[in-house]
Amino acid sequence: MIQDTQYHPLNPDSLRQVLSDLPSLAIRLGGAPSDWNIREVSDGNLNSVWLVHGPSGSLCAKQSLPHVRVDPSWKMPLDRTTFEAGWLQAVAPLVPDMVPEFLHFDPQLFLLVTACLDDHVTFTEALAKGMDPAPVASQIGRFVAQTTFHTSWRGGPFENMARLEGFFSGNTTLTRITVDLVLTDPYHDHPRNHYHPALKPLVNQLHIDPAIHRSVCHMQSQFFTAREALLHGDLHSGSVMVDRNGASVIDGEFSCIGPIGFDCGMFVASLILASFAAPTEARRNQIRQAAPIFHQSFLKAYCDEWLHSDAKTDLAPAFLTRDDAAEIQRQQQEECDRITTDTAGFAAMEIIRRLTGYAHTSHFDNLPETEKGQKQYQALSFAIQLLSDLKTAPENLFPHGKTAL
Amino acid sequence: MIQDTQYHPLNPDSLRQVLSDLPSLAIRLGGAPSDWNIREVSDGNLNSVWLVHGPSGSLCAKQSLPHVRVDPSWKMPLDRTTFEAGWLQAVAPLVPDMVPEFLHFDPQLFLLVTACLDDHVTFTEALAKGMDPAPVASQIGRFVAQTTFHTSWRGGPFENMARLEGFFSGNTTLTRITVDLVLTDPYHDHPRNHYHPALKPLVNQLHIDPAIHRSVCHMQSQFFTAREALLHGDLHSGSVMVDRNGASVIDGEFSCIGPIGFDCGMFVASLILASFAAPTEARRNQIRQAAPIFHQSFLKAYCDEWLHSDAKTDLAPAFLTRDDAAEIQRQQQEECDRITTDTAGFAAMEIIRRLTGYAHTSHFDNLPETEKGQKQYQALSFAIQLLSDLKTAPENLFPHGKTAL
């Protein structure tokens, strides 16, 4: 039906109609369309999301809105689900067990349909409920290694990466949000910024400290100029769904080509924020230790891919065979050190913007106001320490973590 | 006429027909089509080129062939003139006096029409005829600074660069040639390679020396991962046309997004090659000194743009205003040092491939065989010395050139 292929914001009734016109999805759900239970679960800032359950199966439908969902005055192009669909299709062959199955994309409706992660909760929620973060941290380390290595120039002929670059360079709308909200706004006075009053002295420091501004310039430059791999672009704990079998990564709408340490830094920042919000010292330490676990898992998987990938790459001359073990290890160390420094810098900036910028973390939501202020102050101080000296930041973030290759 | 918009390789008669159907070009040439003098001047490796003169004016027409012009068995897609046209349109507003005027592009015929550079010769030819290279070197330094700064993330909002990235990432055919011929083939045994017999011991060294291979790996990584600016991509002395008024840059078909030092290195390599081929010691020194003149001119113009450009960039916070002179100078020094190291590395690789790879330089063409071998040996030795130690390479290539900001 023509009207279904023109963009209009869906509601449960019109979504039911769209799905019933797609035989493979209708069969997956089973029964008659009227049997399907459609539940809106939108809780991100940007899009509408529904979970659909039928007699035989389930699915998840996500549609872009022409504005930010939580702020209709903030207008926004619709193409973000296009990039999320492209990201999902690019990484699914690399990490088939760590993303929901891609089922359908409608480029007119900007509607993405994936498998439904029944019985999963966000990693944010799981952390709040006391889950041991180590297994998920380790798994996400492998996830970042697999998705970045194989979309980098090391993972195949450069033409593969050029194709990704051609597509994802179009995702300027959401990259602009990253540039403004993560990389810029927290470092000057901006009407979108807000923060707990206890953080005021630290926020003042963010606005004037030359050492911080120097690092911000460096990290901005890294973000713009490092054409390393396809990134998820928003890999915080709310983009990771978990159940007892492991983790699935969702919400790739911020995907772009950039520095690998950006994805690592986003995830590490979530762990650090959750650790500072933890109710007890023991729990704080348990979550805190998941950061180096993530990091070691990433480094090991990344270097394993480098050594053992059979992809034909542009590392053509025979001198780059696996026989020259010492030189390969030297190169790996150099690259891993750079990724680690980027990880520390971006982690610091993500912690800072989640406490003082526009979109805050929910890790501290259930704390009494005073305790919340105290704990956020500790977290922000730690991030400021990292960002004030990028040379020592890796060692402060991952004690003894740099020499583990 | 329909047949004119389907691709077919043009000859003077069919080109005359195509031009006569384009009123603005027919008026530019003046008179009747039969009055136009059409002269084929193809002398690059890839395309057909004609100069067309009419009673009122002239133009230059360039068409892609479905193969390498000098080797019809080497098949090649036609889209290279598409990228040359895109490059010309992207840089013309930045350096209007240093590129030929864009007149027309036919995407079906892959036919690019520009102003004709009457009375110009290639800079290669001018060097052979004894021209003082200093003014051209200085001008090309400004050319590289203007074109790269304003197509980098420092020269405007990142969305501008993302748009260029989306387009030029499609230029994989010619980038593949750069990757193979410049960055890879000379460092192992490859059937396309050929060289003067006197170079044999140095060629052996290129195939096995670990220090060289280490630098090659580093420069490959820079080429693939440094998303710095829109490059010309093939800025040797044959891509620079000169007359008594100055230089014009042509042949942007290798354009791509990459490290700024790549364009600098290509141009410097031409100067170094020409200096080693020079007939006298005095002439050698004169040409040799044009390399640091180019470099200083580039650095000065690049930093001037950085300080004085009025473009709205993503350097948003107020701390990055021009008031913080010391910090800006520190950042400029850091960036210029990196570009300079890249320049030295890519210059070395360009010299090496122009003496031992597939497409050789013509600077040595008129020398007797023995002298040619001796002079090429000196040039290749110098390049190998640069590439063997990238830390000392800038100082060896540009004595006292790094501290000039």
Coordinates of N, CA and C in Angstrom, one line a residue, chain B residues 221-401:
Chain B
S221 N 50.7 2.7 7.1 CA 49.6 3.0 8.1 C 49.2 4.4 8.1
Q222 N 50.2 5.3 7.9 CA 49.9 6.8 7.8 C 49.0 7.0 6.6
F223 N 49.3 6.5 5.5 CA 48.5 6.7 4.3 C 47.1 6.2 4.5
F224 N 46.9 5.1 5.1 CA 45.5 4.6 5.2 C 44.7 5.2 6.3
T225 N 45.4 5.6 7.4 CA 44.6 6.0 8.6 C 44.6 7.5 8.8
A226 N 45.4 8.3 8.1 CA 45.5 9.7 8.4 C 44.5 10.5 7.5
R227 N 43.3 10.8 8.1 CA 42.2 11.5 7.4 C 42.4 13.0 7.6
E228 N 43.5 13.5 6.9 CA 43.8 14.9 7.2 C 43.2 15.9 6.3
A229 N 43.2 15.6 5.0 CA 42.8 16.7 4.0 C 42.6 16.0 2.7
L230 N 42.0 16.8 1.8 CA 41.9 16.4 0.4 C 43.3 16.5 -0.3
L231 N 43.8 15.5 -0.8 CA 45.1 15.5 -1.5 C 44.9 15.6 -3.0
H232 N 45.9 16.1 -3.6 CA 46.1 16.0 -5.1 C 46.4 14.5 -5.4
G233 N 47.3 13.9 -4.7 CA 47.6 12.5 -4.8 C 48.6 12.1 -5.8
D234 N 49.1 13.1 -6.6 CA 50.1 12.7 -7.6 C 50.9 14.0 -8.0
L235 N 51.4 14.7 -6.9 CA 51.9 16.0 -7.1 C 53.4 16.0 -7.5
H236 N 53.7 15.3 -8.6 CA 55.1 15.3 -9.1 C 55.3 16.5 -10.1
S237 N 56.5 16.7 -10.5 CA 56.8 17.9 -11.4 C 56.0 17.8 -12.7
G238 N 55.5 16.6 -13.1 CA 54.8 16.5 -14.4 C 53.3 16.9 -14.2
S239 N 52.9 17.1 -13.0 CA 51.5 17.6 -12.7 C 51.5 19.1 -12.5
V240 N 52.6 19.8 -12.6 CA 52.7 21.2 -12.4 C 53.1 21.8 -13.8
M241 N 52.3 22.7 -14.3 CA 52.5 23.4 -15.5 C 53.0 24.8 -15.2
V242 N 54.1 25.3 -15.9 CA 54.6 26.6 -15.6 C 54.8 27.4 -16.8
D243 N 54.6 28.7 -16.6 CA 55.0 29.7 -17.6 C 55.7 30.8 -16.8
R244 N 55.9 32.0 -17.5 CA 56.7 33.0 -16.8 C 55.9 33.6 -15.7
N245 N 54.6 33.4 -15.6 CA 53.7 34.0 -14.6 C 53.6 33.1 -13.4
G246 N 54.0 31.9 -13.5 CA 53.8 31.0 -12.3 C 53.4 29.6 -12.7
A247 N 52.8 28.9 -11.7 CA 52.5 27.5 -11.8 C 51.0 27.2 -11.8
S248 N 50.6 26.2 -12.5 CA 49.2 25.7 -12.4 C 49.3 24.2 -12.2
V249 N 48.5 23.7 -11.3 CA 48.5 22.3 -11.0 C 47.4 21.6 -11.8
I250 N 47.7 20.5 -12.4 CA 46.7 19.7 -13.2 C 46.7 18.3 -12.7
D251 N 45.9 17.5 -13.4 CA 45.9 16.0 -13.2 C 45.6 15.5 -11.8
G252 N 44.4 16.0 -11.3 CA 44.0 15.6 -9.9 C 43.3 14.3 -9.9
E253 N 43.5 13.4 -10.8 CA 42.7 12.2 -10.9 C 43.0 11.2 -9.7
F254 N 44.2 11.4 -9.1 CA 44.6 10.5 -8.0 C 44.1 11.1 -6.6
S255 N 43.2 12.1 -6.7 CA 42.8 12.8 -5.5 C 42.2 11.8 -4.5
C256 N 42.5 12.0 -3.2 CA 41.9 11.2 -2.1 C 42.1 11.9 -0.8
I257 N 41.4 11.4 0.2 CA 41.6 12.0 1.6 C 42.8 11.2 2.2
G258 N 43.8 12.0 2.7 CA 44.9 11.3 3.3 C 45.8 12.3 4.0
P259 N 47.0 11.8 4.3 CA 48.0 12.6 5.1 C 48.6 13.8 4.2
I260 N 48.6 15.0 4.8 CA 49.1 16.1 4.1 C 50.5 15.9 3.6
G261 N 51.3 15.2 4.4 CA 52.7 15.0 4.0 C 52.8 14.2 2.7
F262 N 51.8 13.5 2.3 CA 51.9 12.8 1.0 C 52.0 13.7 -0.1
D263 N 51.2 14.7 -0.2 CA 51.4 15.7 -1.3 C 52.7 16.4 -1.2
C264 N 53.1 16.8 0.0 CA 54.4 17.5 0.2 C 55.5 16.5 -0.3
G265 N 55.4 15.3 0.1 CA 56.5 14.3 -0.2 C 56.6 14.1 -1.7
M266 N 55.5 14.0 -2.4 CA 55.5 13.8 -3.9 C 56.3 14.9 -4.5
F267 N 56.0 16.1 -4.1 CA 56.6 17.3 -4.8 C 58.1 17.4 -4.5
V268 N 58.4 17.2 -3.2 CA 59.8 17.2 -2.8 C 60.6 16.1 -3.5
A269 N 60.0 15.0 -3.7 CA 60.7 13.9 -4.4 C 61.1 14.3 -5.8
S270 N 60.2 15.0 -6.5 CA 60.5 15.5 -7.8 C 61.8 16.4 -7.8
L271 N 61.8 17.3 -6.8 CA 62.9 18.2 -6.8 C 64.2 17.4 -6.5
I272 N 64.2 16.5 -5.6 CA 65.4 15.7 -5.2 C 65.8 14.9 -6.5
L273 N 64.9 14.3 -7.1 CA 65.3 13.5 -8.4 C 65.9 14.4 -9.4
A274 N 65.3 15.6 -9.6 CA 65.8 16.5 -10.6 C 67.2 17.0 -10.2
S275 N 67.4 17.2 -8.9 CA 68.7 17.7 -8.4 C 69.8 16.7 -8.7
F276 N 69.5 15.4 -8.4 CA 70.5 14.4 -8.6 C 70.8 14.2 -10.1
A277 N 69.8 14.5 -11.0 CA 70.0 14.4 -12.4 C 70.7 15.6 -13.1
A278 N 70.9 16.6 -12.2 CA 71.4 17.9 -12.8 C 72.8 17.7 -13.4
P279 N 73.1 18.6 -14.4 CA 74.3 18.4 -15.2 C 75.6 18.9 -14.4
T280 N 75.4 19.9 -13.5 CA 76.5 20.5 -12.8 C 76.2 20.5 -11.3
E281 N 77.3 20.6 -10.6 CA 77.2 20.7 -9.1 C 76.4 22.0 -8.7
A282 N 76.6 23.1 -9.4 CA 75.9 24.3 -9.1 C 74.4 24.1 -9.3
R283 N 74.1 23.5 -10.5 CA 72.7 23.3 -10.8 C 72.0 22.3 -9.8
R284 N 72.8 21.3 -9.4 CA 72.3 20.4 -8.4 C 72.0 21.1 -7.1
N285 N 72.8 21.9 -6.7 CA 72.6 22.7 -5.4 C 71.4 23.6 -5.5
Q286 N 71.3 24.2 -6.7 CA 70.2 25.2 -6.9 C 68.8 24.4 -6.8
I287 N 68.8 23.3 -7.4 CA 67.5 22.5 -7.4 C 67.3 22.0 -6.0
R288 N 68.4 21.5 -5.4 CA 68.3 20.8 -4.1 C 67.8 21.8 -3.1
Q289 N 68.2 23.1 -3.2 CA 67.7 24.1 -2.2 C 66.3 24.5 -2.4
A290 N 65.7 24.1 -3.5 CA 64.3 24.4 -3.7 C 63.4 23.5 -2.8
A291 N 63.9 22.4 -2.3 CA 63.1 21.5 -1.4 C 62.8 22.2 -0.1
P292 N 63.8 22.7 0.6 CA 63.5 23.5 1.9 C 62.7 24.8 1.6
I293 N 62.9 25.4 0.4 CA 62.1 26.5 0.1 C 60.6 26.2 0.0
F294 N 60.3 25.1 -0.7 CA 59.0 24.5 -0.8 C 58.4 24.3 0.6
H295 N 59.3 23.6 1.4 CA 58.8 23.2 2.8 C 58.5 24.4 3.6
Q296 N 59.4 25.4 3.7 CA 59.2 26.6 4.5 C 57.9 27.3 4.0
S297 N 57.8 27.4 2.7 CA 56.6 28.1 2.1 C 55.3 27.4 2.6
F298 N 55.3 26.1 2.5 CA 54.2 25.3 2.9 C 53.9 25.6 4.4
L299 N 54.9 25.4 5.3 CA 54.7 25.6 6.7 C 54.1 27.0 7.0
K300 N 54.7 28.0 6.4 CA 54.3 29.3 6.7 C 52.9 29.6 6.3
A301 N 52.5 29.2 5.1 CA 51.2 29.4 4.6 C 50.2 28.6 5.4
Y302 N 50.5 27.3 5.8 CA 49.6 26.5 6.5 C 49.3 27.1 7.9
C303 N 50.4 27.6 8.6 CA 50.2 28.2 9.9 C 49.5 29.5 9.8
D304 N 49.7 30.2 8.7 CA 49.0 31.5 8.5 C 47.5 31.3 8.4
E305 N 47.2 30.3 7.6 CA 45.7 29.9 7.4 C 45.1 29.6 8.8
W306 N 45.8 28.8 9.5 CA 45.4 28.3 10.8 C 45.1 29.5 11.7
L307 N 46.0 30.5 11.7 CA 45.8 31.6 12.6 C 44.7 32.6 12.1
H308 N 44.6 32.8 10.8 CA 43.8 33.9 10.3 C 42.6 33.5 9.6
S309 N 42.4 32.2 9.3 CA 41.2 31.7 8.7 C 39.9 32.2 9.5
D310 N 38.9 32.6 8.8 CA 37.7 33.0 9.5 C 36.6 31.9 9.4
A311 N 37.0 30.8 8.9 CA 36.0 29.7 8.8 C 35.5 29.3 10.2
K312 N 34.3 29.1 10.3 CA 33.7 28.5 11.5 C 34.1 27.0 11.6
T313 N 34.8 26.7 12.6 CA 35.3 25.3 12.7 C 34.7 24.6 13.9
D314 N 35.1 23.4 14.1 CA 34.7 22.6 15.3 C 35.6 22.9 16.5
L315 N 36.5 23.8 16.3 CA 37.3 24.2 17.5 C 36.5 25.2 18.2
A316 N 35.4 24.8 18.8 CA 34.4 25.7 19.3 C 34.7 26.5 20.5
P317 N 35.2 25.8 21.6 CA 35.3 26.6 22.8 C 36.2 27.8 22.7
A318 N 35.8 28.7 23.5 CA 36.5 30.0 23.5 C 38.0 29.9 23.8
F319 N 38.4 28.8 24.4 CA 39.9 28.7 24.8 C 40.7 28.6 23.6
L320 N 40.1 28.3 22.4 CA 40.9 28.1 21.2 C 40.9 29.4 20.3
T321 N 40.7 30.5 20.9 CA 40.7 31.8 20.2 C 42.2 32.1 19.9
R322 N 42.4 33.1 19.1 CA 43.7 33.5 18.7 C 44.5 34.1 19.9
D323 N 43.8 34.3 21.0 CA 44.5 35.0 22.1 C 45.5 34.1 22.8
D324 N 45.3 32.7 22.7 CA 46.1 31.8 23.4 C 47.3 31.5 22.5
A325 N 48.1 32.5 22.2 CA 49.1 32.3 21.2 C 50.1 31.2 21.5
A326 N 50.6 31.1 22.7 CA 51.6 30.1 23.0 C 51.1 28.7 22.8
E327 N 49.8 28.4 23.2 CA 49.3 27.1 23.0 C 49.0 26.8 21.5
I328 N 48.6 27.7 20.8 CA 48.4 27.5 19.4 C 49.7 27.2 18.7
Q329 N 50.7 28.0 19.1 CA 52.0 27.7 18.5 C 52.6 26.3 18.8
R330 N 52.3 25.9 20.0 CA 52.7 24.5 20.4 C 52.0 23.5 19.6
Q331 N 50.7 23.7 19.4 CA 49.9 22.7 18.6 C 50.4 22.8 17.1
Q332 N 50.7 24.0 16.6 CA 51.2 24.1 15.2 C 52.5 23.3 15.1
Q333 N 53.4 23.5 16.1 CA 54.7 22.9 16.0 C 54.5 21.4 15.9
E334 N 53.7 20.9 16.8 CA 53.4 19.4 16.9 C 52.9 18.9 15.5
E335 N 51.9 19.6 15.0 CA 51.3 19.2 13.7 C 52.3 19.3 12.6
C336 N 53.1 20.4 12.5 CA 54.0 20.6 11.4 C 55.1 19.6 11.5
D337 N 55.6 19.2 12.7 CA 56.6 18.2 12.9 C 56.1 16.9 12.3
R338 N 54.8 16.6 12.6 CA 54.3 15.3 12.1 C 54.2 15.3 10.5
I339 N 53.7 16.4 10.0 CA 53.6 16.6 8.5 C 55.0 16.5 7.9
T340 N 56.0 17.1 8.6 CA 57.3 17.0 8.0 C 57.9 15.6 8.0
T341 N 57.7 14.9 9.1 CA 58.1 13.5 9.1 C 57.5 12.7 8.0
D342 N 56.2 12.9 7.8 CA 55.4 12.2 6.7 C 56.0 12.6 5.4
T343 N 56.3 13.9 5.2 CA 56.8 14.4 4.0 C 58.1 13.7 3.6
A344 N 59.0 13.5 4.6 CA 60.3 12.9 4.4 C 60.1 11.4 4.0
G345 N 59.2 10.7 4.7 CA 58.9 9.3 4.5 C 58.3 9.1 3.1
F346 N 57.3 9.9 2.7 CA 56.7 9.7 1.4 C 57.6 10.2 0.3
A347 N 58.4 11.2 0.6 CA 59.4 11.6 -0.5 C 60.3 10.5 -0.8
A348 N 60.8 9.9 0.3 CA 61.8 8.8 0.1 C 61.1 7.6 -0.8
M349 N 59.9 7.3 -0.4 CA 59.2 6.2 -1.1 C 58.9 6.6 -2.6
E350 N 58.6 7.9 -2.8 CA 58.4 8.3 -4.2 C 59.7 8.3 -5.0
I351 N 60.8 8.7 -4.4 CA 62.1 8.6 -5.1 C 62.4 7.1 -5.5
I352 N 62.2 6.3 -4.5 CA 62.5 4.9 -4.7 C 61.6 4.3 -5.8
R353 N 60.3 4.6 -5.8 CA 59.5 3.9 -6.8 C 59.7 4.5 -8.2
R354 N 60.1 5.8 -8.3 CA 60.4 6.4 -9.6 C 61.7 5.9 -10.2
L355 N 62.5 5.2 -9.4 CA 63.8 4.7 -9.9 C 63.8 3.1 -10.0
T356 N 62.9 2.5 -9.2 CA 62.9 1.0 -9.2 C 61.6 0.4 -9.4
G357 N 60.5 1.1 -9.6 CA 59.2 0.5 -9.7 C 58.7 0.5 -11.2
Y358 N 57.4 0.7 -11.3 CA 56.8 0.6 -12.7 C 56.9 1.9 -13.5
A359 N 56.6 3.0 -12.9 CA 56.5 4.3 -13.7 C 57.7 5.2 -13.2
H360 N 58.7 5.3 -14.1 CA 59.9 6.0 -13.8 C 59.8 7.5 -14.1
T361 N 60.7 8.2 -13.4 CA 60.9 9.6 -13.6 C 61.6 9.8 -15.0
S362 N 61.3 11.0 -15.6 CA 62.0 11.3 -16.8 C 63.2 12.2 -16.6
H363 N 63.5 12.6 -15.3 CA 64.6 13.5 -15.1 C 65.9 13.1 -15.6
F364 N 66.1 11.7 -15.6 CA 67.4 11.2 -16.0 C 67.5 10.8 -17.5
D365 N 66.4 11.0 -18.2 CA 66.3 10.4 -19.5 C 67.4 10.8 -20.5
N366 N 67.9 12.0 -20.4 CA 68.9 12.4 -21.5 C 70.4 12.1 -21.1
L367 N 70.6 11.4 -20.0 CA 71.9 11.1 -19.6 C 72.5 9.9 -20.3
P368 N 73.8 9.8 -20.5 CA 74.4 8.6 -21.0 C 74.2 7.5 -19.9
E369 N 74.2 6.2 -20.4 CA 73.8 5.1 -19.5 C 74.6 5.1 -18.2
T370 N 76.0 5.2 -18.3 CA 76.8 5.1 -17.1 C 76.5 6.2 -16.1
E371 N 76.5 7.4 -16.6 CA 76.2 8.5 -15.8 C 74.8 8.4 -15.1
K372 N 73.9 8.0 -15.9 CA 72.5 7.8 -15.5 C 72.6 6.8 -14.3
G373 N 73.3 5.7 -14.4 CA 73.4 4.7 -13.4 C 74.0 5.3 -12.1
Q374 N 75.1 6.1 -12.3 CA 75.8 6.7 -11.1 C 74.9 7.6 -10.4
K375 N 74.2 8.5 -11.2 CA 73.4 9.5 -10.5 C 72.1 8.9 -9.9
Q376 N 71.5 7.9 -10.6 CA 70.4 7.3 -10.0 C 70.8 6.6 -8.7
Y377 N 72.0 6.0 -8.7 CA 72.5 5.3 -7.5 C 72.6 6.3 -6.3
Q378 N 73.1 7.5 -6.6 CA 73.2 8.5 -5.5 C 71.8 8.9 -5.0
A379 N 70.9 9.1 -6.0 CA 69.5 9.5 -5.6 C 68.9 8.4 -4.7
L380 N 69.0 7.2 -5.2 CA 68.4 6.0 -4.5 C 69.1 5.9 -3.1
S381 N 70.4 6.0 -3.0 CA 71.1 5.9 -1.7 C 70.5 7.0 -0.8
F382 N 70.3 8.2 -1.3 CA 69.8 9.2 -0.4 C 68.4 8.9 0.1
A383 N 67.6 8.4 -0.8 CA 66.2 8.0 -0.4 C 66.2 6.9 0.6
I384 N 67.1 5.9 0.4 CA 67.2 4.8 1.4 C 67.7 5.3 2.7
Q385 N 68.6 6.2 2.7 CA 69.1 6.8 4.0 C 67.9 7.4 4.7
L386 N 67.1 8.2 4.0 CA 65.9 8.8 4.6 C 65.0 7.8 5.2
L387 N 64.6 6.8 4.4 CA 63.6 5.8 4.8 C 64.1 4.9 5.9
S388 N 65.5 4.7 6.0 CA 66.0 3.8 7.0 C 65.8 4.4 8.5
D389 N 65.7 5.7 8.6 CA 65.5 6.3 9.9 C 64.6 7.5 9.8
L390 N 63.4 7.3 10.1 CA 62.4 8.4 9.9 C 62.6 9.5 10.9
K391 N 63.3 9.2 12.1 CA 63.5 10.2 13.1 C 64.5 11.2 12.6
T392 N 65.5 10.8 11.9 CA 66.5 11.8 11.4 C 66.2 12.3 10.0
A393 N 65.2 11.7 9.3 CA 64.9 12.0 7.9 C 64.6 13.5 7.7
P394 N 63.7 14.1 8.6 CA 63.4 15.5 8.3 C 64.7 16.4 8.3
E395 N 65.6 16.2 9.2 CA 66.8 17.0 9.3 C 67.7 16.8 8.1
N396 N 67.7 15.5 7.6 CA 68.5 15.2 6.4 C 67.9 15.8 5.2
L397 N 66.6 15.8 5.1 CA 65.9 16.3 3.9 C 65.9 17.9 3.9
F398 N 65.6 18.4 5.1 CA 65.4 19.9 5.2 C 66.3 20.4 6.3
P399 N 67.7 20.5 6.1 CA 68.5 20.9 7.2 C 68.0 22.2 7.8
H400 N 67.9 22.2 9.1 CA 67.4 23.3 9.9 C 66.0 23.7 9.5
G401 N 65.2 22.8 8.9 CA 63.9 23.1 8.4 C 62.8 23.0 9.4

